[in-house]
């Protein structure tokens, strides 16, 4: 019986896998790792990323920090559940573990990187004007990796089915985020 890896081991393994996914983006690269972990490991990785990004925004107070972490985890779970559910309805064959793990591999490090770059831009007076451009770039990058991740984790290859899956997951997550924001006010 294999012991459950420590949180540190889990995160370090996922960082290594994320580097591969981010530097060699392809369906094939995602497929190398989609069966290496579960929803549990994905949530741990996303939680670590949420805490790191939250530390960069502690100026908003502890409440904002905790709300950010809760919103991040719930948003990630809603998104991955919807990708899995809608992907299945589109003929996909992946598991929830495949989807969550695959998405965590790119989502967590990209969000940490965006938080670091945002902080640097906000500190500089001229950089503040570049933050909207950074937001657009982050969206484009996340959509690109999400498209590859759906192909891999749900075994979908038809572009229309991939876009339907991502669009429904995005809208559902947006609605859930708005509900969470209203509750946490």
C-alpha atoms as a printed R data frame, in Angstrom:
    type eleno elety resid chain resno       x      y       z
1   ATOM     1    CA   UNK     A     1   0.000  0.000   0.000
2   ATOM     2    CA   UNK     A     2   1.418  3.373  -1.048
3   ATOM     3    CA   UNK     A     3   1.301  6.055   1.627
4   ATOM     4    CA   UNK     A     4  -0.409  9.299   0.713
5   ATOM     5    CA   UNK     A     5   2.261 11.808  -0.365
6   ATOM     6    CA   UNK     A     6   2.804 14.822   1.870
7   ATOM     7    CA   UNK     A     7   1.412 18.192   0.856
8   ATOM     8    CA   UNK     A     8   4.960 19.363   0.159
9   ATOM     9    CA   UNK     A     9   5.629 16.370  -2.108
10  ATOM    10    CA   UNK     A    10   2.317 16.892  -3.880
11  ATOM    11    CA   UNK     A    11   2.989 20.570  -4.516
12  ATOM    12    CA   UNK     A    12   6.595 19.986  -5.633
13  ATOM    13    CA   UNK     A    13   5.517 17.238  -8.055
14  ATOM    14    CA   UNK     A    14   2.818 19.470  -9.465
15  ATOM    15    CA   UNK     A    15   5.216 22.414  -9.830
16  ATOM    16    CA   UNK     A    16   7.506 20.191 -11.870
17  ATOM    17    CA   UNK     A    17   4.584 19.016 -14.008
18  ATOM    18    CA   UNK     A    18   3.329 22.601 -14.388
19  ATOM    19    CA   UNK     A    19   6.692 23.678 -15.741
20  ATOM    20    CA   UNK     A    20   6.384 21.012 -18.429
21  ATOM    21    CA   UNK     A    21   2.789 21.975 -19.256
22  ATOM    22    CA   UNK     A    22   3.598 25.687 -19.445
23  ATOM    23    CA   UNK     A    23   6.812 25.335 -21.442
24  ATOM    24    CA   UNK     A    24   5.568 22.619 -23.806
25  ATOM    25    CA   UNK     A    25   1.857 23.361 -24.171
26  ATOM    26    CA   UNK     A    26   0.072 20.602 -26.069
27  ATOM    27    CA   UNK     A    27  -2.638 18.028 -25.594
28  ATOM    28    CA   UNK     A    28   0.097 15.396 -25.455
29  ATOM    29    CA   UNK     A    29   1.880 17.147 -22.587
30  ATOM    30    CA   UNK     A    30  -1.352 17.382 -20.605
31  ATOM    31    CA   UNK     A    31  -2.049 13.724 -21.292
32  ATOM    32    CA   UNK     A    32   1.294 12.765 -19.725
33  ATOM    33    CA   UNK     A    33   0.034 14.114 -16.396
34  ATOM    34    CA   UNK     A    34  -3.770 13.861 -16.392
35  ATOM    35    CA   UNK     A    35  -3.731 10.530 -14.517
36  ATOM    36    CA   UNK     A    36  -0.978 11.511 -12.056
37  ATOM    37    CA   UNK     A    37  -3.316 12.994  -9.459
38  ATOM    38    CA   UNK     A    38  -6.816 13.444  -8.170
39  ATOM    39    CA   UNK     A    39  -9.234 16.182  -7.244
40  ATOM    40    CA   UNK     A    40  -7.596 16.190  -3.784
41  ATOM    41    CA   UNK     A    41  -4.149 17.062  -5.148
42  ATOM    42    CA   UNK     A    42  -5.649 19.632  -7.518
43  ATOM    43    CA   UNK     A    43  -7.464 21.391  -4.669
44  ATOM    44    CA   UNK     A    44  -4.308 21.392  -2.524
45  ATOM    45    CA   UNK     A    45  -2.332 22.962  -5.370
46  ATOM    46    CA   UNK     A    46  -4.998 25.572  -6.067
47  ATOM    47    CA   UNK     A    47  -5.281 26.324  -2.342
48  ATOM    48    CA   UNK     A    48  -1.519 26.902  -2.096
49  ATOM    49    CA   UNK     A    49  -1.699 29.217  -5.126
50  ATOM    50    CA   UNK     A    50  -4.687 31.052  -3.608
51  ATOM    51    CA   UNK     A    51  -2.797 31.626  -0.358
52  ATOM    52    CA   UNK     A    52   0.280 32.880  -2.233
53  ATOM    53    CA   UNK     A    53  -1.759 35.261  -4.390
54  ATOM    54    CA   UNK     A    54  -3.721 36.333  -1.327
55  ATOM    55    CA   UNK     A    55  -0.514 37.304   0.438
56  ATOM    56    CA   UNK     A    56   0.147 39.798  -2.350
57  ATOM    57    CA   UNK     A    57  -3.180 41.478  -1.620
58  ATOM    58    CA   UNK     A    58  -3.204 41.471   2.186
59  ATOM    59    CA   UNK     A    59  -3.554 45.243   2.103
60  ATOM    60    CA   UNK     A    60  -7.288 44.588   1.712
61  ATOM    61    CA   UNK     A    61  -7.341 43.001   5.172
62  ATOM    62    CA   UNK     A    62  -7.772 39.499   6.514
63  ATOM    63    CA   UNK     A    63 -11.421 39.366   5.434
64  ATOM    64    CA   UNK     A    64 -10.527 40.094   1.824
65  ATOM    65    CA   UNK     A    65  -7.716 37.537   2.036
66  ATOM    66    CA   UNK     A    66 -10.077 34.799   3.326
67  ATOM    67    CA   UNK     A    67 -12.836 35.737   0.868
68  ATOM    68    CA   UNK     A    68 -10.290 35.502  -1.948
69  ATOM    69    CA   UNK     A    69  -9.239 32.020  -0.877
70  ATOM    70    CA   UNK     A    70 -12.829 30.814  -0.495
71  ATOM    71    CA   UNK     A    71 -13.817 32.358  -3.823
72  ATOM    72    CA   UNK     A    72 -10.810 30.815  -5.552
73  ATOM    73    CA   UNK     A    73 -11.440 27.287  -4.283
74  ATOM    74    CA   UNK     A    74 -15.191 27.414  -4.898
75  ATOM    75    CA   UNK     A    75 -14.661 28.953  -8.346
76  ATOM    76    CA   UNK     A    76 -12.126 26.273  -9.267
77  ATOM    77    CA   UNK     A    77 -14.432 23.489  -8.066
78  ATOM    78    CA   UNK     A    78 -17.483 24.892  -9.865
79  ATOM    79    CA   UNK     A    79 -15.506 25.364 -13.072
80  ATOM    80    CA   UNK     A    80 -13.968 21.887 -13.082
81  ATOM    81    CA   UNK     A    81 -17.247 20.195 -12.122
82  ATOM    82    CA   UNK     A    82 -19.002 22.031 -14.952
83  ATOM    83    CA   UNK     A    83 -16.259 21.180 -17.456
84  ATOM    84    CA   UNK     A    84 -16.617 17.535 -16.452
85  ATOM    85    CA   UNK     A    85 -20.435 17.549 -16.502
86  ATOM    86    CA   UNK     A    86 -20.822 19.479 -19.768
87  ATOM    87    CA   UNK     A    87 -17.888 17.641 -21.343
88  ATOM    88    CA   UNK     A    88 -19.633 14.327 -20.567
89  ATOM    89    CA   UNK     A    89 -22.823 15.625 -22.176
90  ATOM    90    CA   UNK     A    90 -20.734 16.453 -25.266
91  ATOM    91    CA   UNK     A    91 -19.430 12.872 -25.475
92  ATOM    92    CA   UNK     A    92 -16.304 13.328 -23.368
93  ATOM    93    CA   UNK     A    93 -14.916 10.371 -21.442
94  ATOM    94    CA   UNK     A    94 -12.632 11.937 -18.839
95  ATOM    95    CA   UNK     A    95 -13.029 11.757 -15.087
96  ATOM    96    CA   UNK     A    96 -13.458 14.610 -12.640
97  ATOM    97    CA   UNK     A    97  -9.983 13.791 -11.287
98  ATOM    98    CA   UNK     A    98  -8.529 14.162 -14.818
99  ATOM    99    CA   UNK     A    99 -10.234 17.511 -15.323
100 ATOM   100    CA   UNK     A   100  -9.343 18.996 -11.935
101 ATOM   101    CA   UNK     A   101  -5.738 17.839 -11.996
102 ATOM   102    CA   UNK     A   102  -5.182 18.963 -15.585
103 ATOM   103    CA   UNK     A   103  -6.666 22.403 -14.972
104 ATOM   104    CA   UNK     A   104  -4.742 22.889 -11.724
105 ATOM   105    CA   UNK     A   105  -1.449 22.301 -13.543
106 ATOM   106    CA   UNK     A   106  -1.776 25.520 -15.523
107 ATOM   107    CA   UNK     A   107  -4.270 27.536 -13.524
108 ATOM   108    CA   UNK     A   108  -2.377 27.706 -10.225
109 ATOM   109    CA   UNK     A   109   1.026 28.833 -11.552
110 ATOM   110    CA   UNK     A   110  -0.475 31.300 -14.036
111 ATOM   111    CA   UNK     A   111  -2.470 32.953 -11.253
112 ATOM   112    CA   UNK     A   112   0.579 33.225  -9.012
113 ATOM   113    CA   UNK     A   113   2.582 34.716 -11.870
114 ATOM   114    CA   UNK     A   114  -0.185 37.208 -12.687
115 ATOM   115    CA   UNK     A   115  -0.370 38.239  -9.006
116 ATOM   116    CA   UNK     A   116   3.387 38.854  -8.895
117 ATOM   117    CA   UNK     A   117   3.397 40.842 -12.135
118 ATOM   118    CA   UNK     A   118   0.309 42.821 -11.013
119 ATOM   119    CA   UNK     A   119   2.007 43.768  -7.764
120 ATOM   120    CA   UNK     A   120   5.101 44.925  -9.635
121 ATOM   121    CA   UNK     A   121   2.980 46.956 -12.052
122 ATOM   122    CA   UNK     A   122   0.900 48.522  -9.290
123 ATOM   123    CA   UNK     A   123   4.020 49.565  -7.382
124 ATOM   124    CA   UNK     A   124   5.333 51.476 -10.384
125 ATOM   125    CA   UNK     A   125   3.345 54.529 -11.375
126 ATOM   126    CA   UNK     A   126   3.474 53.834 -15.126
127 ATOM   127    CA   UNK     A   127   2.799 50.135 -14.590
128 ATOM   128    CA   UNK     A   128  -0.656 50.862 -13.218
129 ATOM   129    CA   UNK     A   129  -1.755 51.661 -16.767
130 ATOM   130    CA   UNK     A   130  -0.573 48.224 -17.921
131 ATOM   131    CA   UNK     A   131  -2.731 46.240 -15.466
132 ATOM   132    CA   UNK     A   132  -5.747 46.107 -17.832
133 ATOM   133    CA   UNK     A   133  -3.452 44.743 -20.556
134 ATOM   134    CA   UNK     A   134  -2.184 42.138 -18.086
135 ATOM   135    CA   UNK     A   135  -5.771 41.090 -17.314
136 ATOM   136    CA   UNK     A   136  -6.495 40.593 -21.029
137 ATOM   137    CA   UNK     A   137  -3.246 38.654 -21.488
138 ATOM   138    CA   UNK     A   138  -4.075 36.441 -18.485
139 ATOM   139    CA   UNK     A   139  -7.520 35.716 -19.930
140 ATOM   140    CA   UNK     A   140  -6.106 34.779 -23.334
141 ATOM   141    CA   UNK     A   141  -3.445 32.543 -21.780
142 ATOM   142    CA   UNK     A   142  -5.963 30.803 -19.525
143 ATOM   143    CA   UNK     A   143  -8.368 30.216 -22.421
144 ATOM   144    CA   UNK     A   144  -5.568 28.739 -24.537
145 ATOM   145    CA   UNK     A   145  -4.502 26.307 -21.817
146 ATOM   146    CA   UNK     A   146  -8.131 25.512 -20.913
147 ATOM   147    CA   UNK     A   147  -8.818 24.586 -24.542
148 ATOM   148    CA   UNK     A   148  -5.877 22.160 -24.515
149 ATOM   149    CA   UNK     A   149  -6.857 20.827 -21.077
150 ATOM   150    CA   UNK     A   150 -10.431 20.047 -22.177
151 ATOM   151    CA   UNK     A   151  -9.114 18.162 -25.190
152 ATOM   152    CA   UNK     A   152  -6.857 16.115 -22.950
153 ATOM   153    CA   UNK     A   153  -8.900 15.605 -19.795
154 ATOM   154    CA   UNK     A   154 -12.277 15.044 -21.482
155 ATOM   155    CA   UNK     A   155 -10.929 13.439 -24.660
156 ATOM   156    CA   UNK     A   156 -12.880 15.882 -26.807
157 ATOM   157    CA   UNK     A   157 -11.465 16.802 -30.191
158 ATOM   158    CA   UNK     A   158 -14.327 18.674 -31.879
159 ATOM   159    CA   UNK     A   159 -13.768 22.404 -31.536
160 ATOM   160    CA   UNK     A   160 -17.474 23.222 -31.151
161 ATOM   161    CA   UNK     A   161 -17.893 20.780 -28.261
162 ATOM   162    CA   UNK     A   162 -14.801 22.151 -26.541
163 ATOM   163    CA   UNK     A   163 -16.050 25.736 -26.827
164 ATOM   164    CA   UNK     A   164 -19.533 24.789 -25.573
165 ATOM   165    CA   UNK     A   165 -17.960 23.048 -22.588
166 ATOM   166    CA   UNK     A   166 -15.752 26.025 -21.755
167 ATOM   167    CA   UNK     A   167 -18.493 28.623 -22.315
168 ATOM   168    CA   UNK     A   168 -21.014 26.875 -20.061
169 ATOM   169    CA   UNK     A   169 -18.350 26.331 -17.374
170 ATOM   170    CA   UNK     A   170 -17.351 30.004 -17.581
171 ATOM   171    CA   UNK     A   171 -20.922 31.311 -17.300
172 ATOM   172    CA   UNK     A   172 -21.735 28.907 -14.464
173 ATOM   173    CA   UNK     A   173 -18.598 29.908 -12.588
174 ATOM   174    CA   UNK     A   174 -19.326 33.595 -13.120
175 ATOM   175    CA   UNK     A   175 -22.816 33.148 -11.681
176 ATOM   176    CA   UNK     A   176 -21.468 31.152  -8.721
177 ATOM   177    CA   UNK     A   177 -18.815 33.833  -8.091
178 ATOM   178    CA   UNK     A   178 -21.448 36.570  -8.079
179 ATOM   179    CA   UNK     A   179 -23.540 34.548  -5.617
180 ATOM   180    CA   UNK     A   180 -20.539 33.953  -3.350
181 ATOM   181    CA   UNK     A   181 -19.622 37.643  -3.458
182 ATOM   182    CA   UNK     A   182 -23.169 38.578  -2.479
183 ATOM   183    CA   UNK     A   183 -23.172 36.072   0.415
184 ATOM   184    CA   UNK     A   184 -19.747 37.110   1.726
185 ATOM   185    CA   UNK     A   185 -20.551 40.827   1.783
